[in-house]
Coordinates of C-alpha atoms in Angstrom, one line a residue:
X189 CA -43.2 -51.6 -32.2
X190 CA -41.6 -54.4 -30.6
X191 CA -42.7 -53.6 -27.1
X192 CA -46.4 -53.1 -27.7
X193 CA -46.1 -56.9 -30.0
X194 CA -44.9 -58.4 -26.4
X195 CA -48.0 -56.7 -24.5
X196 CA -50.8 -58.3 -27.2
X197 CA -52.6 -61.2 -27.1
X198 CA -51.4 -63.7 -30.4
X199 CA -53.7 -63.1 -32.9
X200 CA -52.9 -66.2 -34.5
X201 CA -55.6 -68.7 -34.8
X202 CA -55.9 -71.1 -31.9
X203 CA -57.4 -74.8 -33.2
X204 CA -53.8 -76.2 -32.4
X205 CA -54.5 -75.2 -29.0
X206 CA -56.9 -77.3 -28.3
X207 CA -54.3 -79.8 -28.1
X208 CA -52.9 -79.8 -24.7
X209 CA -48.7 -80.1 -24.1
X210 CA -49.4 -83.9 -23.4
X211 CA -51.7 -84.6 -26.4
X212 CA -48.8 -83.0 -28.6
X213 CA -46.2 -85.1 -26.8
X214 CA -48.7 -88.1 -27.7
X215 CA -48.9 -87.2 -31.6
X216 CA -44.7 -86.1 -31.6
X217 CA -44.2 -89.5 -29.9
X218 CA -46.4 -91.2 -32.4
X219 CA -44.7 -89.2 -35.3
X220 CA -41.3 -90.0 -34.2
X221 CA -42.0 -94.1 -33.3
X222 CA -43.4 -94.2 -37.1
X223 CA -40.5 -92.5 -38.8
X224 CA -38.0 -94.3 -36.7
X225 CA -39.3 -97.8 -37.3
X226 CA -39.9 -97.5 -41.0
X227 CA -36.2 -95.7 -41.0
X228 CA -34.1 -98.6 -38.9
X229 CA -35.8 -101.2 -41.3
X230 CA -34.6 -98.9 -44.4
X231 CA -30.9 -98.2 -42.8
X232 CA -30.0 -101.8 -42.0
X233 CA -30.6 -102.2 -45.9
X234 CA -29.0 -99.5 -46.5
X235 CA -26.0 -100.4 -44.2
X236 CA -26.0 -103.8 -45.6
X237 CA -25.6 -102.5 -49.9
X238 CA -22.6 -100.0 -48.3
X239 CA -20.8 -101.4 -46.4
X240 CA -18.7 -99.3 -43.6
X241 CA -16.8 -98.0 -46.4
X242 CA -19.2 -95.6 -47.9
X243 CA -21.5 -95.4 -44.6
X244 CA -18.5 -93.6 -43.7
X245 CA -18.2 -91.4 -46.6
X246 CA -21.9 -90.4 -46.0
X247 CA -20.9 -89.8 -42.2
X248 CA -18.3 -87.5 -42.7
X249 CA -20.4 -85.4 -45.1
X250 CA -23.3 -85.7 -42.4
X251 CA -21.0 -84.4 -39.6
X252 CA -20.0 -81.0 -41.5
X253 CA -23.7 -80.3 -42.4
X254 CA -25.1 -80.6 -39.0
X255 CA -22.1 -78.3 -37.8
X256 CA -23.7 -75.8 -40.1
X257 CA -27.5 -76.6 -39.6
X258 CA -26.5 -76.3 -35.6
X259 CA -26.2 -72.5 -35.9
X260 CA -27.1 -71.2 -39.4
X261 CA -30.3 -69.4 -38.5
X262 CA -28.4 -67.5 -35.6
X263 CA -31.1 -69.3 -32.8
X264 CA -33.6 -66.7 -33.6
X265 CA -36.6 -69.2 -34.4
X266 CA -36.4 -70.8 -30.9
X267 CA -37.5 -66.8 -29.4
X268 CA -40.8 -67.1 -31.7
X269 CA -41.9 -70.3 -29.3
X270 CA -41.3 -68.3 -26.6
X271 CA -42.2 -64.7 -27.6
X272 CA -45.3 -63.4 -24.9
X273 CA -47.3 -61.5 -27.6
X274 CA -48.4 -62.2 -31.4
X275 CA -45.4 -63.6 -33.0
X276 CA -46.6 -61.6 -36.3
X277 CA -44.7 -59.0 -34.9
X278 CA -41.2 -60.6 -35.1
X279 CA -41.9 -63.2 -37.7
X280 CA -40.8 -61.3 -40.4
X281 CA -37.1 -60.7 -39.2
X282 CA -37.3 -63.8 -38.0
X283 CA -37.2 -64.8 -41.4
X284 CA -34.8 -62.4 -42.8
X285 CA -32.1 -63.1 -40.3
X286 CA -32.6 -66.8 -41.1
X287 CA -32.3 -66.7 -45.0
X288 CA -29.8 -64.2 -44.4
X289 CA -27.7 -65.7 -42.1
X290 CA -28.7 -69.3 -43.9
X291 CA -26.9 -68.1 -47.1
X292 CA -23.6 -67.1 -45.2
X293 CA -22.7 -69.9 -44.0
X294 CA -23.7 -71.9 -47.1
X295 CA -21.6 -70.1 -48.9
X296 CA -19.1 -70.3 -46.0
X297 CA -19.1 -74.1 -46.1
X298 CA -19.3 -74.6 -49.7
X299 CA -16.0 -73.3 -49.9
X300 CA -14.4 -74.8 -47.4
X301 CA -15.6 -78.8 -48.3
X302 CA -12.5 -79.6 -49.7
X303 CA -10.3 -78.7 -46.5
X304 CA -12.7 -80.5 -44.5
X305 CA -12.8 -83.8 -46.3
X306 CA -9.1 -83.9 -46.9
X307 CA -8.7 -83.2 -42.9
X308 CA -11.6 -86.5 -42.5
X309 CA -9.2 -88.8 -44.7
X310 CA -12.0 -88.9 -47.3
X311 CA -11.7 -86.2 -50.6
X312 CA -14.0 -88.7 -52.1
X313 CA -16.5 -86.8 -49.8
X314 CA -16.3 -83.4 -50.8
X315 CA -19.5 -83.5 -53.4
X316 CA -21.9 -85.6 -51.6
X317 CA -21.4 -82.5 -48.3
X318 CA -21.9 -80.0 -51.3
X319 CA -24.8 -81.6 -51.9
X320 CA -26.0 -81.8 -48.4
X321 CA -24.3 -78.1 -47.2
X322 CA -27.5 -77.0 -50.1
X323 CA -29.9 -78.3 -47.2
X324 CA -28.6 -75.2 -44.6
X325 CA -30.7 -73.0 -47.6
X326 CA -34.0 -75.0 -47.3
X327 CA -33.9 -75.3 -43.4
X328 CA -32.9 -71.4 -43.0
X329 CA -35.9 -70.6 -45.1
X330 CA -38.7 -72.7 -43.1
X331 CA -37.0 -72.1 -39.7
X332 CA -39.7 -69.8 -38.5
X333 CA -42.8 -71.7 -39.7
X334 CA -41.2 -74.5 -38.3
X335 CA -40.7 -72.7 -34.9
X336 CA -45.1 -71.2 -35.1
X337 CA -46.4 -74.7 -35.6
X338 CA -44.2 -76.1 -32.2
X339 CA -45.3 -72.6 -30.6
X340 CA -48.8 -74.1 -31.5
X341 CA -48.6 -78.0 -30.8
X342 CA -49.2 -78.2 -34.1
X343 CA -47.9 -81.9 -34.1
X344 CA -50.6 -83.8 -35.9
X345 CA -49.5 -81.3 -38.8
X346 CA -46.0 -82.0 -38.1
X347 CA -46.6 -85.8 -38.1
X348 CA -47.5 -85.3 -41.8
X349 CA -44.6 -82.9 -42.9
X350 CA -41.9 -85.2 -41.6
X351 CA -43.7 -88.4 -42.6
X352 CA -43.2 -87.0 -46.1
X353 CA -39.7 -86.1 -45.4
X354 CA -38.4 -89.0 -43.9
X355 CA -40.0 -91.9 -46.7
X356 CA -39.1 -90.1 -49.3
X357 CA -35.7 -89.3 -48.4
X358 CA -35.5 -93.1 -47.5
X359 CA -37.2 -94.7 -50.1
X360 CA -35.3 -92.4 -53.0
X361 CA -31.8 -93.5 -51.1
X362 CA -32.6 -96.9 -51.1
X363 CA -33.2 -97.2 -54.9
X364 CA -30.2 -94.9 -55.4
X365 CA -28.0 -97.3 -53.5
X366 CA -29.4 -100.4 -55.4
X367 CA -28.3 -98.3 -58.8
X368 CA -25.1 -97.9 -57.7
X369 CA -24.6 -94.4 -56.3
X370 CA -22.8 -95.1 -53.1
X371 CA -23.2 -92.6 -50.3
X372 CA -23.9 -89.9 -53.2
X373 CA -27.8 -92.1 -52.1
X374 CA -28.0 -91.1 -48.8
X375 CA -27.2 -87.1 -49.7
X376 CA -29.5 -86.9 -52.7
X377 CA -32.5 -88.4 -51.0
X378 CA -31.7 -86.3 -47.7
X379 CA -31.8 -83.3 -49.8
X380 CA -34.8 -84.4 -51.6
X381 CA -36.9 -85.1 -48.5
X382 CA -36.0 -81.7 -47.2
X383 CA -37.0 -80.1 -50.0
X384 CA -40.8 -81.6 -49.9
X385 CA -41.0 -80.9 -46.6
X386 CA -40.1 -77.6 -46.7
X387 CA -43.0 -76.8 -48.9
X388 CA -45.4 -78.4 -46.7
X389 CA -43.9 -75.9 -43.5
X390 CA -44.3 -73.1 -46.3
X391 CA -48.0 -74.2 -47.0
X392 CA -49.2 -75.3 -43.5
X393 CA -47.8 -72.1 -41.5
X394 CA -50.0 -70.5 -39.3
X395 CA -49.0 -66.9 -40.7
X396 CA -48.2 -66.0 -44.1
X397 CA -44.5 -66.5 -44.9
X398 CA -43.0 -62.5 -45.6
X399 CA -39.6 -60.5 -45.1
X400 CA -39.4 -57.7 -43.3
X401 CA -37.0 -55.7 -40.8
X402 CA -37.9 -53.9 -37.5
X403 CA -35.3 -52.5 -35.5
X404 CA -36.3 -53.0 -32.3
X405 CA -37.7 -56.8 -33.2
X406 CA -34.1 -57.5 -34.6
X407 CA -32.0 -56.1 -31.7
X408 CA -34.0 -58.0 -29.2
X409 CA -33.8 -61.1 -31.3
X410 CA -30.1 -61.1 -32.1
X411 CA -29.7 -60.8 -28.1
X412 CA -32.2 -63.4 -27.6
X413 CA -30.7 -65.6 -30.3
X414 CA -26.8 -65.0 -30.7
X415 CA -25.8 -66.9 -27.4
X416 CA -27.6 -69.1 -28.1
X417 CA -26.3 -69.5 -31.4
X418 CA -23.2 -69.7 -29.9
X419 CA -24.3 -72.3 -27.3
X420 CA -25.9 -74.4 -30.5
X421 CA -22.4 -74.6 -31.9
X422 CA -21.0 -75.9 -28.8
X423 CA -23.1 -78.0 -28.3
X424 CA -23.0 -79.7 -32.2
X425 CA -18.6 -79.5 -30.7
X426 CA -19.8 -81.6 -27.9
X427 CA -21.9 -83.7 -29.9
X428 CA -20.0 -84.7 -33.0
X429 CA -16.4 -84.2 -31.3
X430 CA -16.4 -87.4 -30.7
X431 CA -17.3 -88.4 -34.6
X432 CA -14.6 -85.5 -35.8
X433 CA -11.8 -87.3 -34.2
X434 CA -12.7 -90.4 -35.0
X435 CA -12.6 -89.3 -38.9
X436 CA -9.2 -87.4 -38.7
X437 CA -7.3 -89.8 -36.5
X438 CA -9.0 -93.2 -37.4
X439 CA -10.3 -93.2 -41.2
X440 CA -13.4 -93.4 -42.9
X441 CA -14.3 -96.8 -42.3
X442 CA -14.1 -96.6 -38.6
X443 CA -16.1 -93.5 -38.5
X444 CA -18.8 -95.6 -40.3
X445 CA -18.6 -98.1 -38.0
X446 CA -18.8 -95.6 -35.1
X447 CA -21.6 -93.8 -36.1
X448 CA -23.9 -96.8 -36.8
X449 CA -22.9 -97.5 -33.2
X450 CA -24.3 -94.2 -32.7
X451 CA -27.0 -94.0 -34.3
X452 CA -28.1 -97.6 -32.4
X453 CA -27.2 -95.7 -28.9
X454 CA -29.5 -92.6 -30.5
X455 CA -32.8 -95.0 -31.2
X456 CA -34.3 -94.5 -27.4
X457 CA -32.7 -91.5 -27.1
X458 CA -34.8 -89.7 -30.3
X459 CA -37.9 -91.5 -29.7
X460 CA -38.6 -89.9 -26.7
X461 CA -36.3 -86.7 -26.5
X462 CA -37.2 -85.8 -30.3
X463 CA -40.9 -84.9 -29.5
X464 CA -40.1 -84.1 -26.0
X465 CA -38.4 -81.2 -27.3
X466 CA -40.8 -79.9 -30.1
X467 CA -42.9 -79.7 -27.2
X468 CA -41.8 -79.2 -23.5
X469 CA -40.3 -75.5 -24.9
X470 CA -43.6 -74.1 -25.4
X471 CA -45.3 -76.2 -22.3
X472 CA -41.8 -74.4 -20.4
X473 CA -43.0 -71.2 -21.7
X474 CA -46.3 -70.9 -20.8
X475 CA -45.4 -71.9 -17.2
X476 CA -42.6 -69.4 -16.9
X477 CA -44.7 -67.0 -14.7
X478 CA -45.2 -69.9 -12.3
X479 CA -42.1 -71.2 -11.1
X480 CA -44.2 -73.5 -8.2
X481 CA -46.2 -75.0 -11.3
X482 CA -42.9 -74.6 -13.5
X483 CA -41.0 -77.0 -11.2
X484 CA -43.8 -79.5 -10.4
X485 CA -43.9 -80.6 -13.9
X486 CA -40.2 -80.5 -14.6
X487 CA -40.4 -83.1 -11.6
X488 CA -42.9 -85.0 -12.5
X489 CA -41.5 -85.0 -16.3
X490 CA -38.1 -86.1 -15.4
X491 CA -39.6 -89.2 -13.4
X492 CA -41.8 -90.4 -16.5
X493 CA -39.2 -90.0 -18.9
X494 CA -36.4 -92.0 -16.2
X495 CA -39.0 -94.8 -16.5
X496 CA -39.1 -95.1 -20.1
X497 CA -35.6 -94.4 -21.0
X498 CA -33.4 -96.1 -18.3
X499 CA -34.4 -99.4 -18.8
X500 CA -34.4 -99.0 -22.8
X501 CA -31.0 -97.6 -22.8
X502 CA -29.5 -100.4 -20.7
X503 CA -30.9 -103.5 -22.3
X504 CA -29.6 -101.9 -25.8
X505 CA -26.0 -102.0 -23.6
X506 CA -26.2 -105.6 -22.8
X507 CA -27.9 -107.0 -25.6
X508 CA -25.5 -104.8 -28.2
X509 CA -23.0 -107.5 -29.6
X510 CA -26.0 -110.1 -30.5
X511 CA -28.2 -106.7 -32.2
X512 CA -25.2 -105.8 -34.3
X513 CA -24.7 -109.1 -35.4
X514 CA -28.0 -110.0 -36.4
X515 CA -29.5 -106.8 -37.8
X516 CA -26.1 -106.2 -39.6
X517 CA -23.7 -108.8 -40.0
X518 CA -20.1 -109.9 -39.2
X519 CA -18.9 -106.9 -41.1
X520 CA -20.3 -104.3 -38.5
X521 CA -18.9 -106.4 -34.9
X522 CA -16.8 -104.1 -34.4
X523 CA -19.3 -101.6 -34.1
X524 CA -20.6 -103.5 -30.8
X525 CA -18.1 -102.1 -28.1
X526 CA -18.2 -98.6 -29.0
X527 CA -22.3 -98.9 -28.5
X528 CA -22.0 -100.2 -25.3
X529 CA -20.5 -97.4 -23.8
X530 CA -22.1 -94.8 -26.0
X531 CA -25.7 -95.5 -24.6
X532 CA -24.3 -94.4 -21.2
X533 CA -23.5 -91.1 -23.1
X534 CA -26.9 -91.2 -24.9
X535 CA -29.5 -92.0 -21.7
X536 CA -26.9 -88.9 -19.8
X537 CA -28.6 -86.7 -22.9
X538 CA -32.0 -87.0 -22.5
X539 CA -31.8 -85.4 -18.9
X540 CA -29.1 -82.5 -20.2
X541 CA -31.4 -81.7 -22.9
X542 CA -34.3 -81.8 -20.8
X543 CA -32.5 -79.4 -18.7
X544 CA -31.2 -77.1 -21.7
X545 CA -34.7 -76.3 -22.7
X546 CA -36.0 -75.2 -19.3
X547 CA -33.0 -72.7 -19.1
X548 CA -33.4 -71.4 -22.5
X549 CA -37.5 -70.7 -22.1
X550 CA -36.8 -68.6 -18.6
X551 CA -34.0 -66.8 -20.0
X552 CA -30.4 -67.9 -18.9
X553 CA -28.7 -68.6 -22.3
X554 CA -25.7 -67.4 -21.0
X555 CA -25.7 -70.4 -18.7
X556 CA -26.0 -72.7 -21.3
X557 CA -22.8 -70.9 -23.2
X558 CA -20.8 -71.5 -20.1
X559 CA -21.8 -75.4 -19.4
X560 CA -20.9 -76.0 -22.8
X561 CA -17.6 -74.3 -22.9
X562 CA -16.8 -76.0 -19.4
X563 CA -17.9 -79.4 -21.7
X564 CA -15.9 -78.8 -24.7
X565 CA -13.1 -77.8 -22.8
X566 CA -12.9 -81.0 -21.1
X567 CA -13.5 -83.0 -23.9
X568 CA -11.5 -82.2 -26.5
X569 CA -8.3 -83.6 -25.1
X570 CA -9.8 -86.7 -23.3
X571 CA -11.2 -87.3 -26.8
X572 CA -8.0 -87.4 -28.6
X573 CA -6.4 -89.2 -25.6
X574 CA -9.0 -92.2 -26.0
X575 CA -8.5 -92.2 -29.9
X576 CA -5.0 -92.6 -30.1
X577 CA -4.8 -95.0 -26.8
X578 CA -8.1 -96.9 -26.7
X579 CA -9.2 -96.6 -30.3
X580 CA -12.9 -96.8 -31.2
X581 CA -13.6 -98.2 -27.6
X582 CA -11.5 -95.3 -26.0
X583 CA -13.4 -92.7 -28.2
X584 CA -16.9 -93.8 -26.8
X585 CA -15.7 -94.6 -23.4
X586 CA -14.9 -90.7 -23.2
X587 CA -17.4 -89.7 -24.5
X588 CA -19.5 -91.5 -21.7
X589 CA -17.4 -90.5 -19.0
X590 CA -18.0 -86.6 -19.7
X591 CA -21.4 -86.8 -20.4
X592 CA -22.3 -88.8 -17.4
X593 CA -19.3 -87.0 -15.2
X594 CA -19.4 -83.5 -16.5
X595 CA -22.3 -82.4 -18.4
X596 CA -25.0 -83.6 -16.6
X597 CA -24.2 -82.4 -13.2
X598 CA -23.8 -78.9 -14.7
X599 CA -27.0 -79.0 -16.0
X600 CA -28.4 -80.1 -12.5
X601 CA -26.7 -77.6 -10.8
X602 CA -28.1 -74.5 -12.9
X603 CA -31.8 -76.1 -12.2
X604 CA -31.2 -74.8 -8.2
X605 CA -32.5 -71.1 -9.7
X606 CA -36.1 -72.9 -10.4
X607 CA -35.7 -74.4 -6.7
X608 CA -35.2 -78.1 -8.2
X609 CA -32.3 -79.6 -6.5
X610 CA -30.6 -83.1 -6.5
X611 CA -33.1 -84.4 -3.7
X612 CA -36.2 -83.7 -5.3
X613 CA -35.0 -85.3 -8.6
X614 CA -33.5 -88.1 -6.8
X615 CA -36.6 -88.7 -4.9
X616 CA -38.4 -90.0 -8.5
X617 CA -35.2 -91.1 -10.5
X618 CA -33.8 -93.9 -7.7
X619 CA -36.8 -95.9 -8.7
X620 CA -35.9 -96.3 -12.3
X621 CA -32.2 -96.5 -11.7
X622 CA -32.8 -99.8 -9.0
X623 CA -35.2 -101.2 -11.9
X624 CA -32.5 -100.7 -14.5
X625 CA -29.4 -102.1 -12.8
X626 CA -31.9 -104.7 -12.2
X627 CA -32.5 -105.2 -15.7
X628 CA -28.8 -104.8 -16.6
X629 CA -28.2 -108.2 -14.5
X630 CA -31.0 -110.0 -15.5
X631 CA -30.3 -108.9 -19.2
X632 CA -26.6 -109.7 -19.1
X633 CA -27.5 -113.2 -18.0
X634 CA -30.0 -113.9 -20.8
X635 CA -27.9 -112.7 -23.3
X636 CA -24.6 -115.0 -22.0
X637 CA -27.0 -118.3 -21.7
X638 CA -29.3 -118.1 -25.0
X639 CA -26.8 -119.0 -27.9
X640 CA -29.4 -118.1 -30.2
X641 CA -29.1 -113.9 -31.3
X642 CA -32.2 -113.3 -31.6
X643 CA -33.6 -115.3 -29.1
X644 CA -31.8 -113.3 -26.9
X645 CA -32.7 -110.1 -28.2
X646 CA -36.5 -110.6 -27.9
X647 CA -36.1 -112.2 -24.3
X648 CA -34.1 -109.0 -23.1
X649 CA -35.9 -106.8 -25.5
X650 CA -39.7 -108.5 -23.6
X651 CA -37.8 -107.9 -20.0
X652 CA -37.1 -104.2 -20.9
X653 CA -40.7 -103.3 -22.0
X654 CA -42.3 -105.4 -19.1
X655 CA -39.7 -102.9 -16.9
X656 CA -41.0 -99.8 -18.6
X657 CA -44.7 -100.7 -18.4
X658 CA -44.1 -101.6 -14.3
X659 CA -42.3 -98.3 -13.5
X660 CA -44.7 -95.7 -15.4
X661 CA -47.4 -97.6 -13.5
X662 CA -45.8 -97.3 -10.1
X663 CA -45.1 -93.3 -11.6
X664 CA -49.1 -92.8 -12.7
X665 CA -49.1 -90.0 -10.4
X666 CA -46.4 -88.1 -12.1
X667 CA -48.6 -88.8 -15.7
X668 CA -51.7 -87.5 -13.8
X669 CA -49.6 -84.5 -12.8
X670 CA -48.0 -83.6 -16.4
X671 CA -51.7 -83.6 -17.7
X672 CA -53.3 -81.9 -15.2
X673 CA -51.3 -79.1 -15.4
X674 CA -51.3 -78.6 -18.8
X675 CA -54.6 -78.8 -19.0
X676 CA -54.8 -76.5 -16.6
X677 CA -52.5 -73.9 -18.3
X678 CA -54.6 -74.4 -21.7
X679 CA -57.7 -73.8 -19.8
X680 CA -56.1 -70.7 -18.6
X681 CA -54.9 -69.6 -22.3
X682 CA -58.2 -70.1 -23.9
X683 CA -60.5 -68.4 -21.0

């Protein structure tokens, strides 16, 4: 039964354990720096052969699938990271309600491409997100092996997998592109790269991959999973709002131009938040029992990551006109503004998502629905406001303004039930801030007085890491902190 699962110890075997929270964090932030410097290299081409055109075709297409992906598995995986006993128990209708649930809505979305394009301005679009909507089908299928192997810091293993994902799905659209096939490139070598990867989760989970159905196990799950499922979709509205009305009331072309703006605004933002998050879940989970320990190293984790996003996210704000310029030509200027005001949007993120996972491991999923219907609720109209009055500027600017203004104070504010209030996280965060408005100045001024692009870039882009490298060694006692407790915990799990 269900029950006794949650009472056993995991009977899965333990080598990824050995790895401690903050030597997975070393090998996601490895994986993730790799994939995203081979990737920029292979998009600037790849922006360059398109143009904003057919980047924007792509982008619409792209905005409908991760709608789908956002909720398709019904947020059942995410309970297998967090499950207390052998996740052998659950895994089976984890996988059922994911393939299940998967197919729905692929089915779903398949029909309803063509309304969607011909809403976006773009019908051209309809078969390269048919294409891409087949990709909700591979991820439903590997969502729980996916889910055991970040329940295990698995990450050296997960460096491999998405290696293989990303340079094949990059390399295959790149010689696509050359050949002709517009944004159709993009979608087939997406699809493709999933694909591979897919059979590498099948191959490299820790339990074998079955269906199955318990009662009990699917009750608690569907609980567990279906507000946050909801939440999920929320949070995709809150995510890509701005991108949907940028398509509908703008056009294709400015959505492409607005979403390499994002994607620029999104660089900092993945490389540290995207293996953050395959790994602070489970480090969240094992300290659930220990709130003291619990928010220590929510503390101490928030002042690291301050010191290596702040200043990265606000010398990409004053350096962004000579970047766009140089890595993509007079074609993409326009895209310069927006990205300006979307890294204030972007750097608001890391702590709201920071925040999202700690509520989600001890329980309050209903308190993420209601942030993010508070969000939505806000933005939607300010959205549409900024689009017809302010254009692509006004879209970002709002975008900024509730992410800063709205979302991430909610998030604070539900932290108050681990004890973790705005004076203990301003106590390590004014720090960072001082050394980034610092930066800001200093940054603005180089860019304004070296006529040169990329002179410019590499004398701001040399003052930001200098910043970063000063600030986590003024913060070594917050690293100590996040390693000595994890190693702690580990020591605890394996004894």
């Amino acid at each position: 039964m269900a029950g006794e699962g949650a009472l056993r110890e995991p009977k899965i075997p333990r080598a990824a354990r050995a790895l401690t929270s903050s030597g997975a964090f070393a090998w996601s932030l490895g994986n993730t720096l790799v994939s995203r410097l081979g990737t920029l290299g292979i998009g600037i081409v790849l922006a360059r052969i398109l143009g904003p055109e057919q980047f924007g075709t792509f982008a619409i297409a792209l905005v409908a699938l991760m709608a789908v992906l956002s909720f398709n598995e019904l947020g059942v995986s995410l309970a297998i990271v967090r499950w207390p006993g052998d996740p052998a128990v659950i895994a089976p209708t984890v996988n059922t309600i994911s393939v299940i649930g998967s197919t729905i809505f692929c089915a779903v979305a398949w029909l309803a491409t063509p309304s969607f394009t011909a809403l976006m301005g773009d019908a051209s679009a309809t078969w390269v997100l048919r294409l891409l909507i087949v990709s909700v089908l591979v991820n439903g299928a590997v969502a729980a092996p996916a889910a055991l192997l970040q329940r295990e810091f698995a990450e050296r293993t997960r460096m491999g997998i998405d290696q293989v994902n990303v340079w094949v799905g990059a390399i295959s659209s790149v010689v696509l592109a050359l050949a002709g096939f517009g944004a159709m490139a993009l979608a087939i070598g997406r699809l493709l790269g999933g694909i591979i990867s897919a059979i590498m989760f099948l191959r490299a989970s820790p339990l074998p991959y079955r269906f199955g159905w318990d009662k009990a196990s699917a009750g608690a799950l569907l609980k567990f999973g279906l507000p946050l499922a909801g939440s999920s979709m929320i949070v995709f509205a809150i995510g890509y709002a701005d991108q949907l009305a940028t398509g509908a009331m703008l056009g294709p072309i400015a959505l492409g131009l607005y979403v390499l703006a994002f994607n620029l605004s999104s660089w900092p933002l993945s490389i540290v938040s995207q293996p953050l998050r395959r790994v602070a879940p489970a480090t969240f989970a094992a300290l659930a029992q220990d709130f003291a320990g619990l928010k220590k190293f929510i503390i101490a984790l928030s002042s690291i990551v301050a010191c290596a996003t702040i200043p990265a996210f606000i010398a990409l704000a004053v350096a962004a006109e000579p970047l766009v310029r140089f890595v993509y030509g007079d074609p993409w200027s326009q895209a310069a503004p927006v990205l300006s005001w979307l890294v204030i949007a972007a750097l608001s993120k890391v702590f709201c998502e920071l925040a999202y996972d700690c509520i989600v491991v001890i329980g309050s999923t209903t308190a993420i629905l209601r942030i993010q219907v508070i969000g939505l609720l806000v933005l939607i109209p300010s959205l549409l406001a900024g689009a017809r009055f302010g254009g692509l500027a006004g879209v970002a600017a709002v975008q900024a303004a509730v992410a800063f203004a709205v979302m991430l104070p909610l998030y604070l504010w539900n932290l108050r039930s681990l004890g973790i209030g705005l004076g203990a996280l301003s106590a390590r965060l004014w720090l960072p801030v001082l050394a980034g408005l610092g930066l800001g100045a200093a940054g603005w001024m180089l860019v304004a007085s070296i006529e040169n692009a990329l002179l410019g870039l590499l004398a701001v882009g040399g003052l930001c890491l200098a910043t970063m490298a000063g600030l986590i060694y003024l913060r070594r006692e917050d690293l100590a902190s996040l390693r000595g407790i994890a190693r702690a915990k580990t020591l605890e799990e394996t004894s």
